[in-house]
PDB file of C-alpha atoms in Angstrom:
ATOM      1  CA  GLU T 861       5.182  23.121   6.104  1.00 81.00           C
ATOM      2  CA  ASP T 862       2.912  21.606   8.717  1.00 84.00           C
ATOM      3  CA  GLN T 863       2.403  23.774  11.793  1.00 89.00           C
ATOM      4  CA  VAL T 864       0.779  23.196  15.147  1.00 95.00           C
ATOM      5  CA  THR T 865       0.164  26.003  17.625  1.00 96.00           C
ATOM      6  CA  GLN T 866      -1.157  25.330  21.088  1.00 97.00           C
ATOM      7  CA  SER T 867      -2.658  27.926  23.388  1.00 97.00           C
ATOM      8  CA  PRO T 868      -2.419  28.966  26.064  1.00 97.00           C
ATOM      9  CA  GLU T 869       1.147  27.980  26.925  1.00 96.00           C
ATOM     10  CA  ALA T 870       0.171  27.671  30.567  1.00 97.00           C
ATOM     11  CA  LEU T 871      -3.161  27.506  32.339  1.00 98.00           C
ATOM     12  CA  ARG T 872      -3.965  27.578  36.025  1.00 98.00           C
ATOM     13  CA  LEU T 873      -7.402  26.460  37.153  1.00 98.00           C
ATOM     14  CA  GLN T 874      -9.151  25.931  40.429  1.00 97.00           C
ATOM     15  CA  GLU T 875     -10.482  22.479  41.031  1.00 97.00           C
ATOM     16  CA  GLY T 876     -13.881  22.223  39.357  1.00 97.00           C
ATOM     17  CA  GLU T 877     -13.252  25.176  37.015  1.00 97.00           C
ATOM     18  CA  SER T 878     -13.877  23.913  33.484  1.00 98.00           C
ATOM     19  CA  SER T 879     -11.855  25.218  30.556  1.00 98.00           C
ATOM     20  CA  SER T 880     -10.549  24.406  27.082  1.00 98.00           C
ATOM     21  CA  LEU T 881      -7.156  24.025  25.484  1.00 98.00           C
ATOM     22  CA  ASN T 882      -6.689  24.988  21.856  1.00 98.00           C
ATOM     23  CA  CYS T 883      -4.658  23.376  19.101  1.00 98.00           C
ATOM     24  CA  SER T 884      -4.578  25.236  15.782  1.00 98.00           C
ATOM     25  CA  TYR T 885      -3.018  23.518  12.830  1.00 96.00           C
ATOM     26  CA  THR T 886      -2.114  23.930   9.200  1.00 92.00           C
ATOM     27  CA  VAL T 887      -1.429  20.823   7.197  1.00 88.00           C
ATOM     28  CA  SER T 888      -1.734  19.980   3.537  1.00 84.00           C
ATOM     29  CA  GLY T 889      -3.878  16.979   4.301  1.00 86.00           C
ATOM     30  CA  LEU T 890      -4.831  15.603   7.695  1.00 89.00           C
ATOM     31  CA  ARG T 891      -4.515  11.926   8.405  1.00 88.00           C
ATOM     32  CA  GLY T 892      -5.103  12.341  12.112  1.00 91.00           C
ATOM     33  CA  LEU T 893      -4.820  14.690  15.067  1.00 95.00           C
ATOM     34  CA  PHE T 894      -3.606  13.327  18.368  1.00 95.00           C
ATOM     35  CA  TRP T 895      -3.785  14.475  21.966  1.00 97.00           C
ATOM     36  CA  TYR T 896      -1.302  13.309  24.561  1.00 96.00           C
ATOM     37  CA  ARG T 897      -0.818  13.945  28.238  1.00 97.00           C
ATOM     38  CA  GLN T 898       2.703  14.195  29.625  1.00 96.00           C
ATOM     39  CA  ASP T 899       3.611  14.178  33.288  1.00 96.00           C
ATOM     40  CA  PRO T 900       7.005  15.567  34.376  1.00 92.00           C
ATOM     41  CA  GLY T 901       9.826  13.110  33.763  1.00 92.00           C
ATOM     42  CA  LYS T 902       7.625  10.687  31.825  1.00 94.00           C
ATOM     43  CA  GLY T 903       6.834   9.918  28.224  1.00 95.00           C
ATOM     44  CA  PRO T 904       3.614  11.204  26.663  1.00 95.00           C
ATOM     45  CA  GLU T 905       0.503   9.151  27.286  1.00 95.00           C
ATOM     46  CA  PHE T 906      -1.880   8.710  24.371  1.00 93.00           C
ATOM     47  CA  LEU T 907      -5.342  10.198  24.908  1.00 95.00           C
ATOM     48  CA  PHE T 908      -7.249  10.580  21.635  1.00 93.00           C
ATOM     49  CA  THR T 909      -7.079  10.390  17.873  1.00 93.00           C
ATOM     50  CA  LEU T 910      -9.432  12.491  15.763  1.00 95.00           C
ATOM     51  CA  TYR T 911      -9.656  11.893  12.042  1.00 92.00           C
ATOM     52  CA  SER T 912     -12.275  14.206  10.583  1.00 92.00           C
ATOM     53  CA  ALA T 913     -13.977  17.528  11.257  1.00 94.00           C
ATOM     54  CA  GLY T 914     -16.938  17.184  13.563  1.00 96.00           C
ATOM     55  CA  GLU T 915     -15.551  14.189  15.359  1.00 96.00           C
ATOM     56  CA  GLU T 916     -15.602  14.155  19.161  1.00 97.00           C
ATOM     57  CA  LYS T 917     -14.111  11.760  21.701  1.00 97.00           C
ATOM     58  CA  GLU T 918     -14.444  11.617  25.458  1.00 97.00           C
ATOM     59  CA  LYS T 919     -12.528  10.072  28.294  1.00 94.00           C
ATOM     60  CA  GLU T 920     -13.534  10.783  31.872  1.00 95.00           C
ATOM     61  CA  ARG T 921     -13.326  14.585  32.296  1.00 97.00           C
ATOM     62  CA  LEU T 922     -11.754  15.162  28.882  1.00 98.00           C
ATOM     63  CA  LYS T 923     -13.451  15.739  25.559  1.00 98.00           C
ATOM     64  CA  ALA T 924     -11.633  16.403  22.310  1.00 98.00           C
ATOM     65  CA  THR T 925     -13.246  18.022  19.301  1.00 98.00           C
ATOM     66  CA  LEU T 926     -11.995  18.722  15.796  1.00 97.00           C
ATOM     67  CA  THR T 927     -12.706  21.275  13.087  1.00 95.00           C
ATOM     68  CA  LYS T 928     -10.880  21.833   9.806  1.00 92.00           C
ATOM     69  CA  LYS T 929      -8.511  24.308  11.437  1.00 94.00           C
ATOM     70  CA  GLU T 930      -8.321  23.481  15.127  1.00 97.00           C
ATOM     71  CA  SER T 931      -9.000  21.080  17.912  1.00 98.00           C
ATOM     72  CA  PHE T 932     -10.128  21.718  21.434  1.00 98.00           C
ATOM     73  CA  LEU T 933      -9.498  19.685  24.530  1.00 98.00           C
ATOM     74  CA  HIS T 934     -12.282  20.457  26.958  1.00 98.00           C
ATOM     75  CA  ILE T 935     -11.669  19.712  30.615  1.00 98.00           C
ATOM     76  CA  THR T 936     -14.808  19.511  32.717  1.00 98.00           C
ATOM     77  CA  ALA T 937     -14.596  19.978  36.486  1.00 98.00           C
ATOM     78  CA  PRO T 938     -10.861  19.292  36.593  1.00 97.00           C
ATOM     79  CA  LYS T 939      -9.114  17.743  39.551  1.00 97.00           C
ATOM     80  CA  PRO T 940      -5.529  18.293  40.733  1.00 97.00           C
ATOM     81  CA  GLU T 941      -4.539  14.965  39.202  1.00 97.00           C
ATOM     82  CA  ASP T 942      -5.363  16.408  35.778  1.00 97.00           C
ATOM     83  CA  SER T 943      -2.331  18.669  36.140  1.00 98.00           C
ATOM     84  CA  ALA T 944       0.080  17.853  33.309  1.00 97.00           C
ATOM     85  CA  THR T 945       1.299  19.113  29.954  1.00 97.00           C
ATOM     86  CA  TYR T 946      -1.105  18.357  27.123  1.00 98.00           C
ATOM     87  CA  LEU T 947       0.436  17.879  23.704  1.00 97.00           C
ATOM     88  CA  CYS T 948      -1.284  18.062  20.347  1.00 97.00           C
ATOM     89  CA  ALA T 949       0.148  16.530  17.185  1.00 94.00           C
ATOM     90  CA  VAL T 950      -0.985  16.284  13.579  1.00 93.00           C
ATOM     91  CA  GLN T 951      -0.080  13.556  11.161  1.00 89.00           C
ATOM     92  CA  PRO T 952      -0.226  14.532   7.502  1.00 86.00           C
ATOM     93  CA  SER T 953      -1.758  12.347   4.876  1.00 84.00           C
ATOM     94  CA  GLY T 954       0.679  10.701   2.504  1.00 75.00           C
ATOM     95  CA  GLY T 955       3.459   8.187   2.976  1.00 67.00           C
ATOM     96  CA  SER T 956       5.147   9.640   6.048  1.00 70.00           C
ATOM     97  CA  TYR T 957       4.021   8.713   9.541  1.00 75.00           C
ATOM     98  CA  ILE T 958       5.966  11.552  11.094  1.00 83.00           C
ATOM     99  CA  PRO T 959       3.703  13.771  13.190  1.00 87.00           C
ATOM    100  CA  THR T 960       4.245  17.435  13.962  1.00 90.00           C
ATOM    101  CA  PHE T 961       3.916  18.293  17.640  1.00 92.00           C
ATOM    102  CA  GLY T 962       2.853  21.520  19.248  1.00 94.00           C
ATOM    103  CA  ARG T 963       4.776  22.954  22.194  1.00 93.00           C
ATOM    104  CA  GLY T 964       2.107  21.903  24.633  1.00 95.00           C
ATOM    105  CA  THR T 965      -0.094  23.527  27.257  1.00 97.00           C
ATOM    106  CA  SER T 966       1.006  23.208  30.858  1.00 97.00           C
ATOM    107  CA  LEU T 967      -2.078  22.784  33.036  1.00 98.00           C
ATOM    108  CA  ILE T 968      -2.048  23.215  36.798  1.00 98.00           C
ATOM    109  CA  VAL T 969      -5.200  22.529  38.756  1.00 98.00           C
ATOM    110  CA  HIS T 970      -5.205  23.888  42.280  1.00 97.00           C
ATOM    111  CA  PRO T 971      -7.219  22.137  45.011  1.00 95.00           C
TER     112      PRO T 971
ATOM    113  CA  GLY B 981      -3.160  -2.220  25.186  1.00 70.00           C
ATOM    114  CA  ALA B 982      -0.154  -0.681  23.497  1.00 83.00           C
ATOM    115  CA  VAL B 983       2.812  -0.688  25.825  1.00 91.00           C
ATOM    116  CA  VAL B 984       6.263   0.605  24.993  1.00 95.00           C
ATOM    117  CA  SER B 985       9.131   0.123  27.385  1.00 96.00           C
ATOM    118  CA  GLN B 986      12.514   1.782  27.573  1.00 97.00           C
ATOM    119  CA  HIS B 987      15.627   0.650  29.344  1.00 97.00           C
ATOM    120  CA  PRO B 988      17.304   2.049  31.282  1.00 97.00           C
ATOM    121  CA  SER B 989      14.983   4.661  32.782  1.00 97.00           C
ATOM    122  CA  TRP B 990      17.980   6.712  33.812  1.00 97.00           C
ATOM    123  CA  VAL B 991      21.720   6.469  33.297  1.00 97.00           C
ATOM    124  CA  ILE B 992      24.761   8.429  34.374  1.00 97.00           C
ATOM    125  CA  CYS B 993      27.921   8.026  32.340  1.00 96.00           C
ATOM    126  CA  LYS B 994      31.298   9.635  32.048  1.00 97.00           C
ATOM    127  CA  SER B 995      32.238  11.888  29.182  1.00 97.00           C
ATOM    128  CA  GLY B 996      33.681   9.925  26.270  1.00 97.00           C
ATOM    129  CA  THR B 997      31.825   6.689  26.948  1.00 97.00           C
ATOM    130  CA  SER B 998      28.929   5.244  24.961  1.00 97.00           C
ATOM    131  CA  VAL B 999      25.441   4.511  26.195  1.00 97.00           C
ATOM    132  CA  LYS B1000      22.793   2.239  24.674  1.00 97.00           C
ATOM    133  CA  ILE B1001      19.087   2.818  25.202  1.00 98.00           C
ATOM    134  CA  GLU B1002      16.573   0.117  24.305  1.00 97.00           C
ATOM    135  CA  CYS B1003      13.016   0.680  23.157  1.00 96.00           C
ATOM    136  CA  ARG B1004      10.610  -2.259  23.019  1.00 95.00           C
ATOM    137  CA  SER B1005       6.998  -2.563  21.969  1.00 92.00           C
ATOM    138  CA  LEU B1006       5.710  -5.187  24.384  1.00 93.00           C
ATOM    139  CA  ASP B1007       2.336  -6.194  23.001  1.00 88.00           C
ATOM    140  CA  PHE B1008       2.355  -5.136  19.369  1.00 87.00           C
ATOM    141  CA  GLN B1009       4.573  -5.051  16.330  1.00 87.00           C
ATOM    142  CA  ALA B1010       6.008  -1.725  15.306  1.00 86.00           C
ATOM    143  CA  THR B1011       7.119  -1.168  11.747  1.00 82.00           C
ATOM    144  CA  THR B1012       8.315   2.295  12.629  1.00 88.00           C
ATOM    145  CA  MET B1013       9.840   3.662  15.784  1.00 92.00           C
ATOM    146  CA  PHE B1014      10.784   7.241  16.497  1.00 94.00           C
ATOM    147  CA  TRP B1015      13.442   8.691  18.755  1.00 96.00           C
ATOM    148  CA  TYR B1016      12.894  12.056  20.401  1.00 96.00           C
ATOM    149  CA  ARG B1017      14.897  14.310  22.617  1.00 96.00           C
ATOM    150  CA  GLN B1018      13.278  16.648  25.095  1.00 94.00           C
ATOM    151  CA  PHE B1019      14.853  19.528  26.983  1.00 89.00           C
ATOM    152  CA  PRO B1020      13.306  20.849  30.189  1.00 85.00           C
ATOM    153  CA  LYS B1021       9.963  22.555  29.630  1.00 81.00           C
ATOM    154  CA  GLN B1022      10.235  22.151  25.871  1.00 85.00           C
ATOM    155  CA  SER B1023       8.355  20.029  23.419  1.00 85.00           C
ATOM    156  CA  LEU B1024       9.560  16.893  21.731  1.00 92.00           C
ATOM    157  CA  MET B1025      12.346  17.166  19.171  1.00 93.00           C
ATOM    158  CA  LEU B1026      12.359  14.364  16.632  1.00 94.00           C
ATOM    159  CA  MET B1027      15.830  12.939  16.163  1.00 96.00           C
ATOM    160  CA  ALA B1028      15.264  10.065  13.789  1.00 95.00           C
ATOM    161  CA  THR B1029      12.784   7.641  12.301  1.00 92.00           C
ATOM    162  CA  SER B1030      13.659   3.994  12.523  1.00 90.00           C
ATOM    163  CA  ASN B1031      12.182   1.335  10.248  1.00 86.00           C
ATOM    164  CA  GLU B1032      12.658  -2.348  10.890  1.00 82.00           C
ATOM    165  CA  GLY B1033      15.386  -3.810   8.742  1.00 81.00           C
ATOM    166  CA  SER B1034      16.526  -0.572   7.160  1.00 84.00           C
ATOM    167  CA  LYS B1035      18.700   2.400   7.982  1.00 87.00           C
ATOM    168  CA  ALA B1036      17.304   5.129  10.181  1.00 91.00           C
ATOM    169  CA  THR B1037      16.349   8.472   8.735  1.00 93.00           C
ATOM    170  CA  TYR B1038      17.828  11.315  10.734  1.00 95.00           C
ATOM    171  CA  GLU B1039      16.422  14.799  11.090  1.00 94.00           C
ATOM    172  CA  GLN B1040      18.484  17.737   9.952  1.00 94.00           C
ATOM    173  CA  GLY B1041      21.140  18.644  12.461  1.00 94.00           C
ATOM    174  CA  VAL B1042      21.257  15.253  14.147  1.00 95.00           C
ATOM    175  CA  GLU B1043      24.631  13.540  13.839  1.00 94.00           C
ATOM    176  CA  LYS B1044      24.038   9.990  12.645  1.00 92.00           C
ATOM    177  CA  ASP B1045      27.541   8.886  13.647  1.00 94.00           C
ATOM    178  CA  LYS B1046      26.937  10.087  17.181  1.00 96.00           C
ATOM    179  CA  PHE B1047      23.425   8.766  17.632  1.00 97.00           C
ATOM    180  CA  LEU B1048      23.451   5.234  16.243  1.00 96.00           C
ATOM    181  CA  ILE B1049      20.047   3.696  15.740  1.00 94.00           C
ATOM    182  CA  ASN B1050      19.360   0.039  15.082  1.00 91.00           C
ATOM    183  CA  HIS B1051      15.897  -1.413  14.487  1.00 88.00           C
ATOM    184  CA  ALA B1052      16.671  -5.101  14.598  1.00 84.00           C
ATOM    185  CA  SER B1053      13.147  -6.465  14.883  1.00 89.00           C
ATOM    186  CA  LEU B1054       9.512  -5.397  14.857  1.00 88.00           C
ATOM    187  CA  THR B1055       9.627  -4.976  18.622  1.00 92.00           C
ATOM    188  CA  LEU B1056      13.067  -3.547  19.340  1.00 93.00           C
ATOM    189  CA  SER B1057      14.969  -0.407  18.445  1.00 94.00           C
ATOM    190  CA  THR B1058      18.131   0.827  20.109  1.00 95.00           C
ATOM    191  CA  LEU B1059      19.749   4.239  20.336  1.00 97.00           C
ATOM    192  CA  THR B1060      23.446   4.377  21.127  1.00 97.00           C
ATOM    193  CA  VAL B1061      24.931   7.696  22.123  1.00 97.00           C
ATOM    194  CA  THR B1062      28.588   7.389  21.205  1.00 97.00           C
ATOM    195  CA  SER B1063      31.401   9.332  22.850  1.00 96.00           C
ATOM    196  CA  ALA B1064      28.906  11.118  25.036  1.00 97.00           C
ATOM    197  CA  HIS B1065      29.535  14.659  26.201  1.00 96.00           C
ATOM    198  CA  PRO B1066      27.756  16.747  28.840  1.00 96.00           C
ATOM    199  CA  GLU B1067      25.740  18.527  26.141  1.00 95.00           C
ATOM    200  CA  ASP B1068      24.191  15.167  25.261  1.00 96.00           C
ATOM    201  CA  SER B1069      22.549  15.104  28.678  1.00 96.00           C
ATOM    202  CA  SER B1070      18.824  15.088  28.047  1.00 96.00           C
ATOM    203  CA  PHE B1071      15.593  13.142  28.238  1.00 97.00           C
ATOM    204  CA  TYR B1072      15.343  10.645  25.380  1.00 98.00           C
ATOM    205  CA  ILE B1073      11.968   9.193  24.473  1.00 97.00           C
ATOM    206  CA  CYS B1074      11.056   6.588  21.910  1.00 97.00           C
ATOM    207  CA  SER B1075       7.698   5.934  20.344  1.00 94.00           C
ATOM    208  CA  ALA B1076       6.344   3.095  18.286  1.00 92.00           C
ATOM    209  CA  HIS B1077       3.853   3.202  15.487  1.00 84.00           C
ATOM    210  CA  ARG B1078       1.451   0.288  15.345  1.00 75.00           C
ATOM    211  CA  LEU B1079       0.779  -1.608  12.186  1.00 64.00           C
ATOM    212  CA  ALA B1080      -2.477  -1.451  10.247  1.00 58.00           C
ATOM    213  CA  ASN B1081      -5.703   0.276  11.195  1.00 55.00           C
ATOM    214  CA  SER B1082      -4.075   2.840  13.403  1.00 66.00           C
ATOM    215  CA  TYR B1083      -1.899   5.861  13.019  1.00 74.00           C
ATOM    216  CA  GLU B1084      -1.258   6.399  16.686  1.00 81.00           C
ATOM    217  CA  GLN B1085       2.163   6.487  18.231  1.00 87.00           C
ATOM    218  CA  TYR B1086       2.718   5.068  21.664  1.00 92.00           C
ATOM    219  CA  PHE B1087       5.528   6.466  23.744  1.00 95.00           C
ATOM    220  CA  GLY B1088       7.954   4.854  26.094  1.00 96.00           C
ATOM    221  CA  PRO B1089       8.518   6.245  29.593  1.00 97.00           C
ATOM    222  CA  GLY B1090      11.745   7.962  28.572  1.00 97.00           C
ATOM    223  CA  THR B1091      15.400   7.682  29.567  1.00 98.00           C
ATOM    224  CA  ARG B1092      17.151  10.401  31.519  1.00 97.00           C
ATOM    225  CA  LEU B1093      20.798  10.581  30.407  1.00 97.00           C
ATOM    226  CA  THR B1094      23.316  12.526  32.447  1.00 97.00           C
ATOM    227  CA  VAL B1095      26.870  12.797  31.166  1.00 97.00           C
ATOM    228  CA  THR B1096      29.446  13.905  33.731  1.00 96.00           C
TER     229      THR B1096
END
């Protein structure tokens, strides 16, 4: 059974204080790992897809990295507007397109 | 871009009535759409997978006669909550999977359903 564990569950940062969110996964074969951002009362917003170990992607203050067992979402010099819940999901290889989601990390950035 | 819309964004209905929620992929074709339910401060719970032109596949524990899903075209899927009860009150979110060259899912903005 595919599993995704995100840590920490909640993270409070001061503006400008860089940190990382972790997504550990077990899957029989990885087709892709996804990061989403979700604001309260809204649907998740797609951020990144990572396909293979060693891959990195960046968008503004966010950088996602991938190893064979986990992914990190690095947040550099965060701003209050980065406050949100960040969701990680893995899609197994094979015929199904159903991803498995983690429970998310709730990030609050204080000014 | 990859934009998914949902309508309505929020709805209040009386117990015993039915409510239809629409999910549309606006600028791409979606062979597969997913319907999720989300409770406050919890992650997404997959309800069903909807493929264009075929019957939806429901997750264990989801009543298919209560949550009717129709995927009539490559850009539209609907979820009908039949005979709604207060326990059906929740945040419902759809997502659409793009065709070829991508495995990403793009989510709609969600529909807040309140059953009184």
